[in-house]
PDB file of C-alpha atoms in Angstrom:
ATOM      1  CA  UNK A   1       0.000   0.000   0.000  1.00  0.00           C
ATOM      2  CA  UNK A   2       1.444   3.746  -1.047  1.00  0.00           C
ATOM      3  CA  UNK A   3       0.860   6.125   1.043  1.00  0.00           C
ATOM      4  CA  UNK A   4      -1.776   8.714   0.172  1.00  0.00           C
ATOM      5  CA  UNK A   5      -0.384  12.445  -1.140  1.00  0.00           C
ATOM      6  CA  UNK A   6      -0.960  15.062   0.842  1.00  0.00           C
ATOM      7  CA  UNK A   7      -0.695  12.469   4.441  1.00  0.00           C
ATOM      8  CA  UNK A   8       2.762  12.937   6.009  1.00  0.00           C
ATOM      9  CA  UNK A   9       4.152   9.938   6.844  1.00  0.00           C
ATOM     10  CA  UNK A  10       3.463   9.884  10.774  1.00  0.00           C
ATOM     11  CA  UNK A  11      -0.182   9.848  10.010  1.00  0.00           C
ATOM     12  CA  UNK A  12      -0.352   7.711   7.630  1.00  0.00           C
ATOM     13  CA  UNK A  13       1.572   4.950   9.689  1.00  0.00           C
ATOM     14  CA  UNK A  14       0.008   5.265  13.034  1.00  0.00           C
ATOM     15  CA  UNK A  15      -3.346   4.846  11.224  1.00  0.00           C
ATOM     16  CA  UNK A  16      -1.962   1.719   9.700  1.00  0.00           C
ATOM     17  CA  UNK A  17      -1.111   0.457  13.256  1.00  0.00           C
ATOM     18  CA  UNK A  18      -4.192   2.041  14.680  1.00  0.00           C
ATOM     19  CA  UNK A  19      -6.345  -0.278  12.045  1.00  0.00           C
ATOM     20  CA  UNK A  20      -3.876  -3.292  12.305  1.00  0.00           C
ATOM     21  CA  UNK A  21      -4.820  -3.239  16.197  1.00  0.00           C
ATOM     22  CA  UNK A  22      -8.328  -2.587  15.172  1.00  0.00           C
ATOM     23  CA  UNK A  23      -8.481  -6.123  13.292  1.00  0.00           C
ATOM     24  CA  UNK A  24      -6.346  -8.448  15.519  1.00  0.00           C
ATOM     25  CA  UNK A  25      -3.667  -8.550  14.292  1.00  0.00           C
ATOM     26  CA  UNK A  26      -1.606  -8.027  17.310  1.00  0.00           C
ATOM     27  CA  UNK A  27      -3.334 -10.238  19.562  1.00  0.00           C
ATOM     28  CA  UNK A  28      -1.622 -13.430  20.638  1.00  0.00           C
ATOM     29  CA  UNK A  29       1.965 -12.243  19.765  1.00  0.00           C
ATOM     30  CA  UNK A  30       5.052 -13.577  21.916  1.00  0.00           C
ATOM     31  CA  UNK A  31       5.660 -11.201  24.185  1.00  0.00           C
ATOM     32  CA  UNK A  32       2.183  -9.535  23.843  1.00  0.00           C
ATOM     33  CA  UNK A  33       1.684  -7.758  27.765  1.00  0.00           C
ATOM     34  CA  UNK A  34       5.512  -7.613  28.332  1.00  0.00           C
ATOM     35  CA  UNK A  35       8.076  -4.612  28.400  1.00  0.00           C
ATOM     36  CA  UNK A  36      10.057  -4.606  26.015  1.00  0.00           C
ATOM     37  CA  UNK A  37      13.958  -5.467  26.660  1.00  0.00           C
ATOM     38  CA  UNK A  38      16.727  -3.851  26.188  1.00  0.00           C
ATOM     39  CA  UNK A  39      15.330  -0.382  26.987  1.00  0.00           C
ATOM     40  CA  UNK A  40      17.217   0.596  30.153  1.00  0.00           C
ATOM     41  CA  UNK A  41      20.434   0.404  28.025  1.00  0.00           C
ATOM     42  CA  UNK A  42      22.243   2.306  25.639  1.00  0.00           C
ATOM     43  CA  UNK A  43      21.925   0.999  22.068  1.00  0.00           C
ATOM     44  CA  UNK A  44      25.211   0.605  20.253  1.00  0.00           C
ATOM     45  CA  UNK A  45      25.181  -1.030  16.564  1.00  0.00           C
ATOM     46  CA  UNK A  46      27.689  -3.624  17.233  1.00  0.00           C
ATOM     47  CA  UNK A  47      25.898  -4.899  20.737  1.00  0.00           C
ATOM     48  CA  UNK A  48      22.794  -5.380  18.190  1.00  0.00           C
ATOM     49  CA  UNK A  49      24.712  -7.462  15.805  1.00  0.00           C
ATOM     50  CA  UNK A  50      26.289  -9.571  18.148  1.00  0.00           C
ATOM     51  CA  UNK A  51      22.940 -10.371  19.560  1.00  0.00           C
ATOM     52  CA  UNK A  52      21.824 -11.017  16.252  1.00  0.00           C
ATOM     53  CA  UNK A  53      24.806 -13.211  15.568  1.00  0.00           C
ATOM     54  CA  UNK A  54      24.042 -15.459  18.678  1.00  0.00           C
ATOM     55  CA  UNK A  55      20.221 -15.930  18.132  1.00  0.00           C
ATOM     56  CA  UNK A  56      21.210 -17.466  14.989  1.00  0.00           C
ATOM     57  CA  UNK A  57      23.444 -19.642  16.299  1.00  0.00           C
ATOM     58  CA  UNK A  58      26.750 -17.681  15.062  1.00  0.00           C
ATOM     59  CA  UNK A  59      30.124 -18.172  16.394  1.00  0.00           C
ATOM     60  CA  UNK A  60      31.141 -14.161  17.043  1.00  0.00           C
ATOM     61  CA  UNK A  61      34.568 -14.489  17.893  1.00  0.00           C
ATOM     62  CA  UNK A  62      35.728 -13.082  14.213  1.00  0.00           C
ATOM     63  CA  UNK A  63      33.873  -9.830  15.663  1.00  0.00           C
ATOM     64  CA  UNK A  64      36.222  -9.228  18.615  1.00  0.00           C
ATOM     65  CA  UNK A  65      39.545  -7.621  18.500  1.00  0.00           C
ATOM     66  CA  UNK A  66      42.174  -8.968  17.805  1.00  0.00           C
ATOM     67  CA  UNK A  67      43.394  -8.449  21.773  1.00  0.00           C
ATOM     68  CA  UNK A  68      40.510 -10.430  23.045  1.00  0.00           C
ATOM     69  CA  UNK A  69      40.291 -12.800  19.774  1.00  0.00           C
ATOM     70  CA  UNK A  70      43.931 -13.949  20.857  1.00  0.00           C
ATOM     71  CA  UNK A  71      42.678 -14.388  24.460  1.00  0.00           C
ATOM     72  CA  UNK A  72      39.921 -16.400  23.588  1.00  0.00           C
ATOM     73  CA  UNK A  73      41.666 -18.573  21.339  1.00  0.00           C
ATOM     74  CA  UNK A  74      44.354 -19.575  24.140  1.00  0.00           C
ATOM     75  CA  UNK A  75      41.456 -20.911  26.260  1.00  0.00           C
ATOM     76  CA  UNK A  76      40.218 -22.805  23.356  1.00  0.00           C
ATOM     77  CA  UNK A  77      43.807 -24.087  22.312  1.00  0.00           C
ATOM     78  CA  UNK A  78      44.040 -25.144  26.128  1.00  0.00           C
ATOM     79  CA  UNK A  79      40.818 -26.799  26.134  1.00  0.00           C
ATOM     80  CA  UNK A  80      40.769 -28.619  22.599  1.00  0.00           C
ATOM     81  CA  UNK A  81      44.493 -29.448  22.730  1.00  0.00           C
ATOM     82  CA  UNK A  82      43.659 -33.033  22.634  1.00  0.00           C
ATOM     83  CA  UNK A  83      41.869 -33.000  19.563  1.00  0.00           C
ATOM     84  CA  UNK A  84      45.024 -32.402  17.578  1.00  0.00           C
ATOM     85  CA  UNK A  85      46.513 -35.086  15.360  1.00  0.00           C
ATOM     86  CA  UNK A  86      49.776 -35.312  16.639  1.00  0.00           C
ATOM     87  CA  UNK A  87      52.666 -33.847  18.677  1.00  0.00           C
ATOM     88  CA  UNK A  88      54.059 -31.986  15.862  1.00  0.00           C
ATOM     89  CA  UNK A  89      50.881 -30.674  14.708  1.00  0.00           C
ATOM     90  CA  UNK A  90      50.519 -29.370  18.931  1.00  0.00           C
ATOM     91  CA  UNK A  91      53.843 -27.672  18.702  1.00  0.00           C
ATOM     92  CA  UNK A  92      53.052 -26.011  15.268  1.00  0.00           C
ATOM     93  CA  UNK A  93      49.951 -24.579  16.850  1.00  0.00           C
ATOM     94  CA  UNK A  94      51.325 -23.304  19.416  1.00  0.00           C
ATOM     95  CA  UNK A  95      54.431 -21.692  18.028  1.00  0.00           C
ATOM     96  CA  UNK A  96      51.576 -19.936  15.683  1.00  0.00           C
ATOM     97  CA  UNK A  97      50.087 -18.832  18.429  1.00  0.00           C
ATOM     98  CA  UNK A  98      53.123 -17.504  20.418  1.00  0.00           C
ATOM     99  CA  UNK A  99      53.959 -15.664  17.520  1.00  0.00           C
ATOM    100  CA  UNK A 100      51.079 -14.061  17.140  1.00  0.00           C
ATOM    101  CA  UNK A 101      50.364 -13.046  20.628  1.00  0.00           C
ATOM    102  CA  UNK A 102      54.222 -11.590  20.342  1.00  0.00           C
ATOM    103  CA  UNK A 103      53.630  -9.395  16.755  1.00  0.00           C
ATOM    104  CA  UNK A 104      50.445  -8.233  18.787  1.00  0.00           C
ATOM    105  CA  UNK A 105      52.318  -6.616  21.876  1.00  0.00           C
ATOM    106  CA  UNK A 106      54.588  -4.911  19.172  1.00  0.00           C
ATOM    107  CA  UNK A 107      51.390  -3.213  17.897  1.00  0.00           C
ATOM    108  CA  UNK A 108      50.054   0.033  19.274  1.00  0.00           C
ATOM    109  CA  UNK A 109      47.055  -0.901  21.736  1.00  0.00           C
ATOM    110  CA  UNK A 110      44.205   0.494  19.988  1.00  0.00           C
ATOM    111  CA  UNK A 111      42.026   0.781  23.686  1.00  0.00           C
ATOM    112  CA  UNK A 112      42.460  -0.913  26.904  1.00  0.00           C
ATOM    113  CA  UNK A 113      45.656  -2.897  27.163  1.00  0.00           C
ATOM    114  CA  UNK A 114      44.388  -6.868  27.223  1.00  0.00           C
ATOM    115  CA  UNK A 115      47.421  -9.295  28.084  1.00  0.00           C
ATOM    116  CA  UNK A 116      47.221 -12.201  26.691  1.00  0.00           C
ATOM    117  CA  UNK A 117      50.412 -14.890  28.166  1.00  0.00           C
ATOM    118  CA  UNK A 118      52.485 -17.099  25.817  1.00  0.00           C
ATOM    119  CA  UNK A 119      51.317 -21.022  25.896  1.00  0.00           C
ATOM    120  CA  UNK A 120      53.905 -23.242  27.164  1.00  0.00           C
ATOM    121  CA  UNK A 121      54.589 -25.442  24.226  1.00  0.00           C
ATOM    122  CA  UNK A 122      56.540 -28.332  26.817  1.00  0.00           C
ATOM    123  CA  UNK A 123      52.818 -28.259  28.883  1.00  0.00           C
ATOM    124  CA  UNK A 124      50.603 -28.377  26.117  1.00  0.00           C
ATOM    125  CA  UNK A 125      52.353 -31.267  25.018  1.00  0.00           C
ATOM    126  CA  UNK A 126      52.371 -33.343  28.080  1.00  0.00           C
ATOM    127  CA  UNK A 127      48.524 -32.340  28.512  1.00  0.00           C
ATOM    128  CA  UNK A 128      47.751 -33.633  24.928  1.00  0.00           C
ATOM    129  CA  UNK A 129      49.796 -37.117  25.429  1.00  0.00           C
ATOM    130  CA  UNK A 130      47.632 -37.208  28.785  1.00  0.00           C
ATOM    131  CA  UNK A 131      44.191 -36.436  26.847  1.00  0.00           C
ATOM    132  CA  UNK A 132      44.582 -38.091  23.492  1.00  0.00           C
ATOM    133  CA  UNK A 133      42.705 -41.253  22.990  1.00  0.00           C
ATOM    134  CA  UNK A 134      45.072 -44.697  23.092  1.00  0.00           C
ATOM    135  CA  UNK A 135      46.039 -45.666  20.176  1.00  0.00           C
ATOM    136  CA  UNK A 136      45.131 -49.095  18.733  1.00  0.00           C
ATOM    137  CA  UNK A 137      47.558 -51.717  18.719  1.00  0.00           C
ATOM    138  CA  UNK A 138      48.936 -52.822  15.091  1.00  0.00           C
ATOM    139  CA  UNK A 139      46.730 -55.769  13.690  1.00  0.00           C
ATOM    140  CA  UNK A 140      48.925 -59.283  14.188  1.00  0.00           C
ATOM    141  CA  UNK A 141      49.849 -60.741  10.949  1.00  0.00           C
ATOM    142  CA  UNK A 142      49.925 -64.524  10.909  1.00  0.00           C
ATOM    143  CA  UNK A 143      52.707 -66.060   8.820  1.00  0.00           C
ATOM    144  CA  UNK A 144      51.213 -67.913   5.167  1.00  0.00           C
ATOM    145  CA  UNK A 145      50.783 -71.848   5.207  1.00  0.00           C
ATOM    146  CA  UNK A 146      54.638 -72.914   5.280  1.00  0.00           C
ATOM    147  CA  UNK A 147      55.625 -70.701   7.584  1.00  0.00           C
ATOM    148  CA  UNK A 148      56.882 -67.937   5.610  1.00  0.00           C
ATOM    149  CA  UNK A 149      54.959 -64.485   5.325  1.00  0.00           C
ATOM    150  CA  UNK A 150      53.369 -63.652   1.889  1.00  0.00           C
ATOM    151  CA  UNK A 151      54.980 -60.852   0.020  1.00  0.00           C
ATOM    152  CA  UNK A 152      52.881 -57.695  -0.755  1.00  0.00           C
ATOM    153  CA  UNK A 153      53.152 -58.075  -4.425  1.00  0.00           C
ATOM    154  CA  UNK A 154      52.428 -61.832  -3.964  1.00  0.00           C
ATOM    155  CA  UNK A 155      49.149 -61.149  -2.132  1.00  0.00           C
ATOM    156  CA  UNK A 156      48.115 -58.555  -4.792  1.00  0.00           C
ATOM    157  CA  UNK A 157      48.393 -61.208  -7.814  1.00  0.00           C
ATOM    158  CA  UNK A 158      46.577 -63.413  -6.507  1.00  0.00           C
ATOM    159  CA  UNK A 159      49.588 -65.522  -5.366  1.00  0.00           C
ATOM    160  CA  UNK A 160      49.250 -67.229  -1.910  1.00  0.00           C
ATOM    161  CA  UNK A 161      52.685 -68.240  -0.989  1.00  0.00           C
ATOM    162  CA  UNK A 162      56.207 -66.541  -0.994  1.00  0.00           C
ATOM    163  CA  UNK A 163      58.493 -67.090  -3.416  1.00  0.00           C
TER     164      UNK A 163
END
C-alpha cells in the first residue's frame, strides 16, 4: 500500500497500526503484555549485531579484536588441545600462536591494554599425550601356510605363498 499524497508519513503509519490493532492482528503475539527489553540500556550497533549473531546460532569471535580474539583462542587451544593429530601438529599450533600473541604486543594498543600470556609449548604437550585417545595396537599378521609371510606383491596377484 502507497501512502496517500498530501498524508505525512506519521499519520499515515500510526493509522496503519491504529487499524492493524483494530483487526487483531496483534493479539496473541510472543511477548504480547511484556516490556520490552533492552530499553534501560544504551543501544550501540555492534551490541545489536552480536545479539543477532548469537540468536542465529553464530560463532562471534571473528567480531572481537584482535586483543581479546587472541585471548579467547588460548582458552580454546588449552581446552581442545587433545583433539590435535599429533605432537608436531601441537607444537606447530602453538608456536603460531606464540607468535602471534608476540607481533600483537609490538602493535600500538588500539584501547584498553588486554594481556594475553604465551602457551607453554613443553605443557601443552604433556597435557595432549595425557588427553589423546590410546592408540590401537597394530593388527597381528599370521605367517602364510609354510611358515613364511606372503609378500605384498604376492598377495596382490593373486599368489598365496612366498616365493
Amino acid at each position: 500500500m502507497r501512502k496517500p499524497a498530501g498524508t505525512s508519513f506519521e499519520d499515515w503509519i500510526e493509522r496503519q497500526v491504529r487499524e492493524a490493532q483494530e483487526r487483531g492482528a496483534f493479539d496473541g503475539l510472543c511477548g504480547a503484555g511484556e516490556p520490552l527489553r533492552g530499553l534501560d540500556r544504551g543501544f550501540s550497533a555492534d551490541q545489536w549485531a552480536a545479539d543477532k549473531a548469537r540468536r542465529e546460532g553464530f560463532d562471534v569471535t571473528g567480531m572481537l579484536p584482535p586483543a581479546l580474539a587472541l585471548r579467547r583462542e588460548r582458552e580454546v587451544l588449552q581446552r581442545d588441545v587433545h583433539e590435535l593429530v599429533s605432537e608436531a601438529a601441537v607444537r606447530a599450533v602453538v608456536d603460531d600462536f606464540n607468535d602471534r600473541v608476540r607481533e600483537q604486543y609490538r602493535r600500538p594498543a588500539d584501547g584498553p591494554p588486554v594481556v594475553t600470556a604465551l602457551l607453554d609449548v613443553e605443557a601443552l604437550v604433556q597435557e595432549w599425550h595425557r588427553r589423546r585417545p590410546p592408540v590401537p595396537a597394530p593388527p597381528v599378521v599370521e605367517p602364510a601356510p609354510g611358515g613364511r609371510l606372503a609378500r605384498w606383491w604376492s598377495r596382490r596377484r593373486g599368489r598365496g605363498g612366498a616365493h
